[in-house]
mmCIF file of C-alpha atoms in Angstrom:
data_model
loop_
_atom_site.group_PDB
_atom_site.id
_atom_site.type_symbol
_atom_site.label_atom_id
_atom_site.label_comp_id
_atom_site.label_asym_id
_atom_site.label_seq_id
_atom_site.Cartn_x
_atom_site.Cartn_y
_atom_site.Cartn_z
ATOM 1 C CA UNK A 1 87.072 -52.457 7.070
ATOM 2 C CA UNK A 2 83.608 -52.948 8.281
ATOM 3 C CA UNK A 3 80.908 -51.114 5.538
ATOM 4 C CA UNK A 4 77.126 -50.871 5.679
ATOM 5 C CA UNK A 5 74.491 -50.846 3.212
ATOM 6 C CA UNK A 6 71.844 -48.725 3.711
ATOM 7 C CA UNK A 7 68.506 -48.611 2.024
ATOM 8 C CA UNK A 8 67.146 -45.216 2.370
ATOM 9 C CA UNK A 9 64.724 -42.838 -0.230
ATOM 10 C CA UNK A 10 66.579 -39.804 -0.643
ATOM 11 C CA UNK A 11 64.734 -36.654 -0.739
ATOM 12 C CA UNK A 12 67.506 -34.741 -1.869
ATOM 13 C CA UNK A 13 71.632 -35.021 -3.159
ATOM 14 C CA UNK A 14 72.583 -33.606 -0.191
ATOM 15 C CA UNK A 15 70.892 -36.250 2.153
ATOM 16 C CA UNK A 16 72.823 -38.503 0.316
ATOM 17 C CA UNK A 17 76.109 -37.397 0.383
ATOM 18 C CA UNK A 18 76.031 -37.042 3.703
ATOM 19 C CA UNK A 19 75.263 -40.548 4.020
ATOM 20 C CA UNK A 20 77.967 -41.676 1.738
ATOM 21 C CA UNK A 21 80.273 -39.734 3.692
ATOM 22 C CA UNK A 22 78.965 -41.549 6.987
ATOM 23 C CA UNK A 23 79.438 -45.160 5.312
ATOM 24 C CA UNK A 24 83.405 -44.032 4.701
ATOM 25 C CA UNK A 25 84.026 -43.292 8.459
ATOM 26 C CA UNK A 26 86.167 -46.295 10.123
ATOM 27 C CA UNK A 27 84.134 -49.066 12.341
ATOM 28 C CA UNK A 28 85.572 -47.241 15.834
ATOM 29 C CA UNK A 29 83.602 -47.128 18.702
ATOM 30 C CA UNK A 30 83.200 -43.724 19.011
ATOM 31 C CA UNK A 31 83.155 -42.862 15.276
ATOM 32 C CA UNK A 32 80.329 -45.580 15.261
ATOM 33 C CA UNK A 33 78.185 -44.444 17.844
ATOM 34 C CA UNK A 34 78.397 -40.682 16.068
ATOM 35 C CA UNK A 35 77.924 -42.198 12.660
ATOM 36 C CA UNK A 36 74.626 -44.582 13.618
ATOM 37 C CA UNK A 37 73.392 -41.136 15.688
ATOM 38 C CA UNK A 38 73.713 -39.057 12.522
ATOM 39 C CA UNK A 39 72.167 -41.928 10.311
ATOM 40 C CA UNK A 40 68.939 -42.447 12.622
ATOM 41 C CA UNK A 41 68.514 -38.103 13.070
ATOM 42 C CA UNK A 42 68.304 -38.285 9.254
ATOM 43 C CA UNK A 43 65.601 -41.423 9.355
ATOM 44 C CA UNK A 44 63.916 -39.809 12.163
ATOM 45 C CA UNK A 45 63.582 -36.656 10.265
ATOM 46 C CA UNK A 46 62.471 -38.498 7.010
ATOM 47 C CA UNK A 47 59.681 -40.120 8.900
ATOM 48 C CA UNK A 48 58.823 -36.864 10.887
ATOM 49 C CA UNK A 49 58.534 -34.697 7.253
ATOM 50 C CA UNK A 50 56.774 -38.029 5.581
ATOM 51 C CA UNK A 51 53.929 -37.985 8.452
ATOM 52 C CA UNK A 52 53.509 -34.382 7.945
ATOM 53 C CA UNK A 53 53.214 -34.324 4.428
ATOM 54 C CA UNK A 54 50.388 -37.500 4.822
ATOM 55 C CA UNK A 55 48.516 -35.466 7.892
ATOM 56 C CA UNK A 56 48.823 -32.095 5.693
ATOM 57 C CA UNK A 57 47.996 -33.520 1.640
ATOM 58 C CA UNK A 58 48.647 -30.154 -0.614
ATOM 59 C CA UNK A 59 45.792 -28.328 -1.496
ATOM 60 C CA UNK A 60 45.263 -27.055 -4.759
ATOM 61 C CA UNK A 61 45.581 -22.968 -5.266
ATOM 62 C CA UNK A 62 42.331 -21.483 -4.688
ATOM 63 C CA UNK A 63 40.228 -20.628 -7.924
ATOM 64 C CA UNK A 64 40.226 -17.174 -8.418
ATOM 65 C CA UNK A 65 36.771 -15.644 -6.804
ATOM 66 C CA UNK A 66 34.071 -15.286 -9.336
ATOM 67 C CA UNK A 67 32.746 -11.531 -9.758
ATOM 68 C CA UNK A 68 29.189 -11.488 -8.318
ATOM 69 C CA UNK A 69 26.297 -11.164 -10.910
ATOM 70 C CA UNK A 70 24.712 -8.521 -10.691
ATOM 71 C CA UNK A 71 21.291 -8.463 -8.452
ATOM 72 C CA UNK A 72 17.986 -8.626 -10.766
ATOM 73 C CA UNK A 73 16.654 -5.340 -10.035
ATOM 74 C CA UNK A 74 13.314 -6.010 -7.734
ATOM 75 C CA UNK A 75 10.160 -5.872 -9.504
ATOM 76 C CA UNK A 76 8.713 -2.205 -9.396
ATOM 77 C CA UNK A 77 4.740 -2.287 -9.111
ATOM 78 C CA UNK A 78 3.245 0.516 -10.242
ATOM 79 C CA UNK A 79 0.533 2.266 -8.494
ATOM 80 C CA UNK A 80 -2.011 2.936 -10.247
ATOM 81 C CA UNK A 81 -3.003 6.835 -10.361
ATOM 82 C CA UNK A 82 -5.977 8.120 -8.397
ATOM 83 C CA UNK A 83 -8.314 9.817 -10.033
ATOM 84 C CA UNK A 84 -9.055 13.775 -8.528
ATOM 85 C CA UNK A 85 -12.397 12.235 -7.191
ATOM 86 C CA UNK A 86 -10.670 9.339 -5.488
ATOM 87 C CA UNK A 87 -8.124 11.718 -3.662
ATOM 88 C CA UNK A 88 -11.030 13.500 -2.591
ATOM 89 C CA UNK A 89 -12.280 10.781 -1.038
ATOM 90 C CA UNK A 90 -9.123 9.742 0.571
ATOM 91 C CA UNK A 91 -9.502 13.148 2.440
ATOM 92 C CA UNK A 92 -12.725 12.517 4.151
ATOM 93 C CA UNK A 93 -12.615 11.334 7.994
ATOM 94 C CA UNK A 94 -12.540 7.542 8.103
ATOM 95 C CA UNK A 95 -16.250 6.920 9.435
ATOM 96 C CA UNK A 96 -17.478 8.524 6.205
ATOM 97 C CA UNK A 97 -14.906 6.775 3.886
ATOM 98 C CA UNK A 98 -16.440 3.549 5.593
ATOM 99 C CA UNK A 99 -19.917 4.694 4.657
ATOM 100 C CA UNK A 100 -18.902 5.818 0.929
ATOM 101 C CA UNK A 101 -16.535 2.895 0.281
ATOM 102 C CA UNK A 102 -17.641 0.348 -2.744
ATOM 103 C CA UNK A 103 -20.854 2.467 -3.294
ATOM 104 C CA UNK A 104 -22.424 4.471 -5.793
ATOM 105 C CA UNK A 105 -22.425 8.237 -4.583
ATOM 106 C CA UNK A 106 -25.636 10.214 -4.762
ATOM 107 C CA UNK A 107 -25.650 13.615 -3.624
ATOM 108 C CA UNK A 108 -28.946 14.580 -2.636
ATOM 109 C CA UNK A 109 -30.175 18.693 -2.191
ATOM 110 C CA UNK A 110 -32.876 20.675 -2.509
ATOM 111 C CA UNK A 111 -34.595 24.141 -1.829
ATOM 112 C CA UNK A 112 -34.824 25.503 1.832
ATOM 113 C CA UNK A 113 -38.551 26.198 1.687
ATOM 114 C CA UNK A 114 -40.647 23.259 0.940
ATOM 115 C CA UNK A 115 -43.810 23.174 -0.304
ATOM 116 C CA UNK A 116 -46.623 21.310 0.660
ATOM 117 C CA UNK A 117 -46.052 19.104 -2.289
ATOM 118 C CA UNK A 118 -42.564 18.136 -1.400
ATOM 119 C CA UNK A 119 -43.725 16.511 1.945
ATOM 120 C CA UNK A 120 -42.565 13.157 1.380
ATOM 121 C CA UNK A 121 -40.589 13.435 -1.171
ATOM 122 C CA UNK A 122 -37.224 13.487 0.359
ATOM 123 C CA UNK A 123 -38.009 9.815 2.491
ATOM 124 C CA UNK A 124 -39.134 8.267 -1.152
ATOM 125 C CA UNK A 125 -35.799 9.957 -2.998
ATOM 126 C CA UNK A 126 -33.905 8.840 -0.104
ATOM 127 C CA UNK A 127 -35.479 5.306 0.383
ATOM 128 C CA UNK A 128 -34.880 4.484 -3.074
ATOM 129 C CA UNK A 129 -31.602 5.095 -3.377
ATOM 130 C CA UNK A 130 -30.975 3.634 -0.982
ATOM 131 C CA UNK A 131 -32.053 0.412 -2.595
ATOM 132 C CA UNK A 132 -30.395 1.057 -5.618
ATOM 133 C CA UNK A 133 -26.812 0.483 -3.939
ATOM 134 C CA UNK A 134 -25.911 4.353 -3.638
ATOM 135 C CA UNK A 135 -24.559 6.316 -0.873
ATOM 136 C CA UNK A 136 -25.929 9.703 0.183
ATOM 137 C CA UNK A 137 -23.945 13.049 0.704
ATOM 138 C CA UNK A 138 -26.678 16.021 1.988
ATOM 139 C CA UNK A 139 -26.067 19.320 3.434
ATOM 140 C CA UNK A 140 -27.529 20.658 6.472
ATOM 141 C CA UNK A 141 -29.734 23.468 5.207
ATOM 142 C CA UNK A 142 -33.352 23.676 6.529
ATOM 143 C CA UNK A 143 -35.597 22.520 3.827
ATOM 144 C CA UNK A 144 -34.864 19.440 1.897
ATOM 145 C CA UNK A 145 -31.895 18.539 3.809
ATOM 146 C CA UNK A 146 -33.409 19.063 7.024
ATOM 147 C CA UNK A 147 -36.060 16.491 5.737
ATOM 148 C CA UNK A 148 -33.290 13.783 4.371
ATOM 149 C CA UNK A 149 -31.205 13.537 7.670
ATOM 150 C CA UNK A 150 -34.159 12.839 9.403
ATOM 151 C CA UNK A 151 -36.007 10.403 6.961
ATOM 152 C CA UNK A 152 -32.244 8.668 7.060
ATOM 153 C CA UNK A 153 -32.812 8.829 10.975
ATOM 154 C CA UNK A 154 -36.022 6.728 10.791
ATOM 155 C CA UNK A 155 -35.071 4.457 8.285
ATOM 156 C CA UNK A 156 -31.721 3.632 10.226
ATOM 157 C CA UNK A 157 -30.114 5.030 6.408
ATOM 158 C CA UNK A 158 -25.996 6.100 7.138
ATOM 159 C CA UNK A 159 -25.496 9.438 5.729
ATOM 160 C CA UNK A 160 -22.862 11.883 5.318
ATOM 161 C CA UNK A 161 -23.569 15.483 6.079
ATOM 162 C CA UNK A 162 -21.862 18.202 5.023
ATOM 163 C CA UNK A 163 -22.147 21.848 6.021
ATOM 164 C CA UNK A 164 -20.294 25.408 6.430
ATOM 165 C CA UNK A 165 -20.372 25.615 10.407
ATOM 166 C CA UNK A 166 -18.203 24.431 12.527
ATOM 167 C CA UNK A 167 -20.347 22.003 14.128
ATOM 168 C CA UNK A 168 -23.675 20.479 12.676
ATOM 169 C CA UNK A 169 -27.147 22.959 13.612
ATOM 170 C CA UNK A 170 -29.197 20.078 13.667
ATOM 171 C CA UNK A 171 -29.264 16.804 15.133
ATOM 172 C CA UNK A 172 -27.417 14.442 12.267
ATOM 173 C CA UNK A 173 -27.237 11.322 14.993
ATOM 174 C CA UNK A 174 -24.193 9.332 14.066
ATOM 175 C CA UNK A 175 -23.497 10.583 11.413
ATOM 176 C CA UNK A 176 -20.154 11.675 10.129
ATOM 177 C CA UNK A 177 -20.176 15.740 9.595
ATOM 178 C CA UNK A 178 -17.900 17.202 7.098
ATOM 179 C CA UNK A 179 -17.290 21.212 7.607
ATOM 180 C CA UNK A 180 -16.685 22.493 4.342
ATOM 181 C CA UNK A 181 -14.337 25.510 5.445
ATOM 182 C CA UNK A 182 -16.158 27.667 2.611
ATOM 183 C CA UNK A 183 -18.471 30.557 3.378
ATOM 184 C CA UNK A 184 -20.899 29.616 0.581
ATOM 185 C CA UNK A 185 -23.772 26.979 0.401
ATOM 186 C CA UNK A 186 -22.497 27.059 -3.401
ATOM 187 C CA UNK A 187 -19.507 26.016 -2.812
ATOM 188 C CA UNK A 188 -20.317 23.395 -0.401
ATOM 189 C CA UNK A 189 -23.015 21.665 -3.156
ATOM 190 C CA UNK A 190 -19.880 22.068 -5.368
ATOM 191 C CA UNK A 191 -18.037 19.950 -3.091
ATOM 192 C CA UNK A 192 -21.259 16.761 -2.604
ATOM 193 C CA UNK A 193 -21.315 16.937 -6.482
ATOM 194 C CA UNK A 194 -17.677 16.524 -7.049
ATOM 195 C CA UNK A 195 -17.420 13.652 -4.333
ATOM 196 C CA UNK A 196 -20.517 12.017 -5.911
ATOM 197 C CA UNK A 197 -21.705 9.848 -9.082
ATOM 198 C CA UNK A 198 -25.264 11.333 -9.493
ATOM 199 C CA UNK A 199 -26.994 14.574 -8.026
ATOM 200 C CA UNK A 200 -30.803 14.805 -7.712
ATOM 201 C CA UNK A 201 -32.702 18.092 -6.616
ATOM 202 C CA UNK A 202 -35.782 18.600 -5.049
ATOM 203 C CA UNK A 203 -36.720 21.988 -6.365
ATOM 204 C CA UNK A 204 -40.220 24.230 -4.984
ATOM 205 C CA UNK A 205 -39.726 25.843 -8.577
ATOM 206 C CA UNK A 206 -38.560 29.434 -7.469
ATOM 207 C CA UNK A 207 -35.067 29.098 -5.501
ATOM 208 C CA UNK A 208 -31.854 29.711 -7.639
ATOM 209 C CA UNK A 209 -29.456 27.355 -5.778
ATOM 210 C CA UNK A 210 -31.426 24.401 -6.522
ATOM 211 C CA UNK A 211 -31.046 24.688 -10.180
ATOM 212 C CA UNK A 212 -27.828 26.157 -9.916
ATOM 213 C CA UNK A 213 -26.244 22.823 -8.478
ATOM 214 C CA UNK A 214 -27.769 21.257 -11.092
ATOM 215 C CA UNK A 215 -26.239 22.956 -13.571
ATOM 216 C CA UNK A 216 -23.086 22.622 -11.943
ATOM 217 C CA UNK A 217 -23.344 18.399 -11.788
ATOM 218 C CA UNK A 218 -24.056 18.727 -15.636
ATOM 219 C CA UNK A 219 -20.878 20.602 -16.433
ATOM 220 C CA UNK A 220 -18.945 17.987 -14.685
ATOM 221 C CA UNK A 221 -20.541 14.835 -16.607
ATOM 222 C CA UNK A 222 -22.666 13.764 -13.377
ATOM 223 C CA UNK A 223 -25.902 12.534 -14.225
ATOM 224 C CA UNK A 224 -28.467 15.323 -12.951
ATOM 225 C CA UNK A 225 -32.069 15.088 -11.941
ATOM 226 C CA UNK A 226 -34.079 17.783 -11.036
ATOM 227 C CA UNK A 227 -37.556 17.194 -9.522
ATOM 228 C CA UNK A 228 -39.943 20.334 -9.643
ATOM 229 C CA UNK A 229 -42.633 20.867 -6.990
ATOM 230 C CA UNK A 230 -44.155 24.064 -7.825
ATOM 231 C CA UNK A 231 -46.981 24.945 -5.498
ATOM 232 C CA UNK A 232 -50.257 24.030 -8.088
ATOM 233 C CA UNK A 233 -53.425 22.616 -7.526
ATOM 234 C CA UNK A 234 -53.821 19.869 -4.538
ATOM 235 C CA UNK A 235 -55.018 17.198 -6.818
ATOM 236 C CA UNK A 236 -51.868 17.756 -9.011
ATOM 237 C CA UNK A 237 -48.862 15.184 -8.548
ATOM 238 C CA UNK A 238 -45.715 16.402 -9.000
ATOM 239 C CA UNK A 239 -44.001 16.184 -11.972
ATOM 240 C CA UNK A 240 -40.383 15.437 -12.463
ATOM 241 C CA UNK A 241 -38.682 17.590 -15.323
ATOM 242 C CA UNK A 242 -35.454 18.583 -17.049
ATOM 243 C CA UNK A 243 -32.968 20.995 -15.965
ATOM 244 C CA UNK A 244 -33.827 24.210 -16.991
ATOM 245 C CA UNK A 245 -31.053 25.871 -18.722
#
């Protein structure tokens, strides 16, 4: 009896029983050919599963997903509060917020009937300041504000005008024109003073409203300056005075 020795790496105990019981088998033609076709499937399947395996390496198990962190919260800034005179501001048109922005706001008024004192008062109130860094709010009353819009005219001085009409009822150039929708001149001085840092009046030393406004800027902690023209003797300068309470 013809045996062969074969040389094989089993994979498993039943590969090589098989194989054992292929080595038993007599050394007949037929029974030959069968046996060395069953013996080179196996090797042929060996190599096949061995080329896999080297093409394919195992992969180690996946690490179990990390729970995200949670996201830092974003950095909340603040605004900072606006004061009641800033929003105020904020609701003027933007030509006059352009005028008014990182200024000093003097509102400037006065009484409707001037006196022959007061002639050029409002272009030297006006003028200077104006070179003091400040801003001017006026109404558009005959009188003293009649006589500041169009000292601001000539001296090429930006303005803002407010008034209780509609539209302006004089000539205030390019100026911006705020309509106060009030039916008052009081309220509408109430308004300049509020929007403004300082208030100076030119007063003839009779009208009410004058010295009224005045009043007003001193209950709201506004620096007030009221300048008295009382008719008096032509050689007589004006004089500039207190409040009068």
């Amino acid at each position: 009896m013809t045996t062969y020795t074969l040389t094989l790496k089993l994979n498993s105990t039943k590969d090589a029983q098989l194989i054992d019981y292929l080595q038993t088998l007599p050394a007949g033609t037929k029974q030959a050919k069968v046996r060395k076709l069953l013996l080179s499937g196996i090797m042929e399947e060996r190599a096949a599963n061995r080329l896999k395996n080297d093409n394919n390496p195992p992969t180690a198990p996946a690490a179990p997903a990390q729970p995200e962190a949670p996201a830092d919260p974003e950095p909340t800034t603040e605004q900072p509060k606006l004061t009641w005179q800033e929003r105020l501001r904020q609701g003027l048109p933007t030509k006059a917020q352009e005028i008014l922005a990182g200024k000093k706001i003097m509102c400037i008024s006065g009484s409707r009937d001037m006196t022959r004192e007061m002639k050029f008062a409002p272009e030297r109130v006006l003028w200077n300041a104006h070179k003091e860094g400040y801003a001017i709010l006026v109404g558009d009353a005959p009188g003293v504000d009649t006589a500041i819009i169009r000292a601001a005219q000539k001296l090429n001085i930006p303005v803002v005008v407010f008034g209780i009409t509609e539209k302006p009822r004089l000539d205030v150039g390019s100026n911006p024109y705020i309509h106060v929708k009030r039916s008052t001149y009081h309220a509408r001085d109430q308004i300049m003073i509020d929007l403004a840092d300082r208030w100076i009046g030119l007063w003839n030393g009779r009208s009410y409203g004058t010295k009224d406004a005045g009043r007003y800027a001193q209950s709201r902690n506004k620096p007030a300056t009221l300048i008295a023209y009382p008719k008096v003797q032509p050689r007589q300068s004006a004089q500039q005075m207190a409040l009068v309470q």
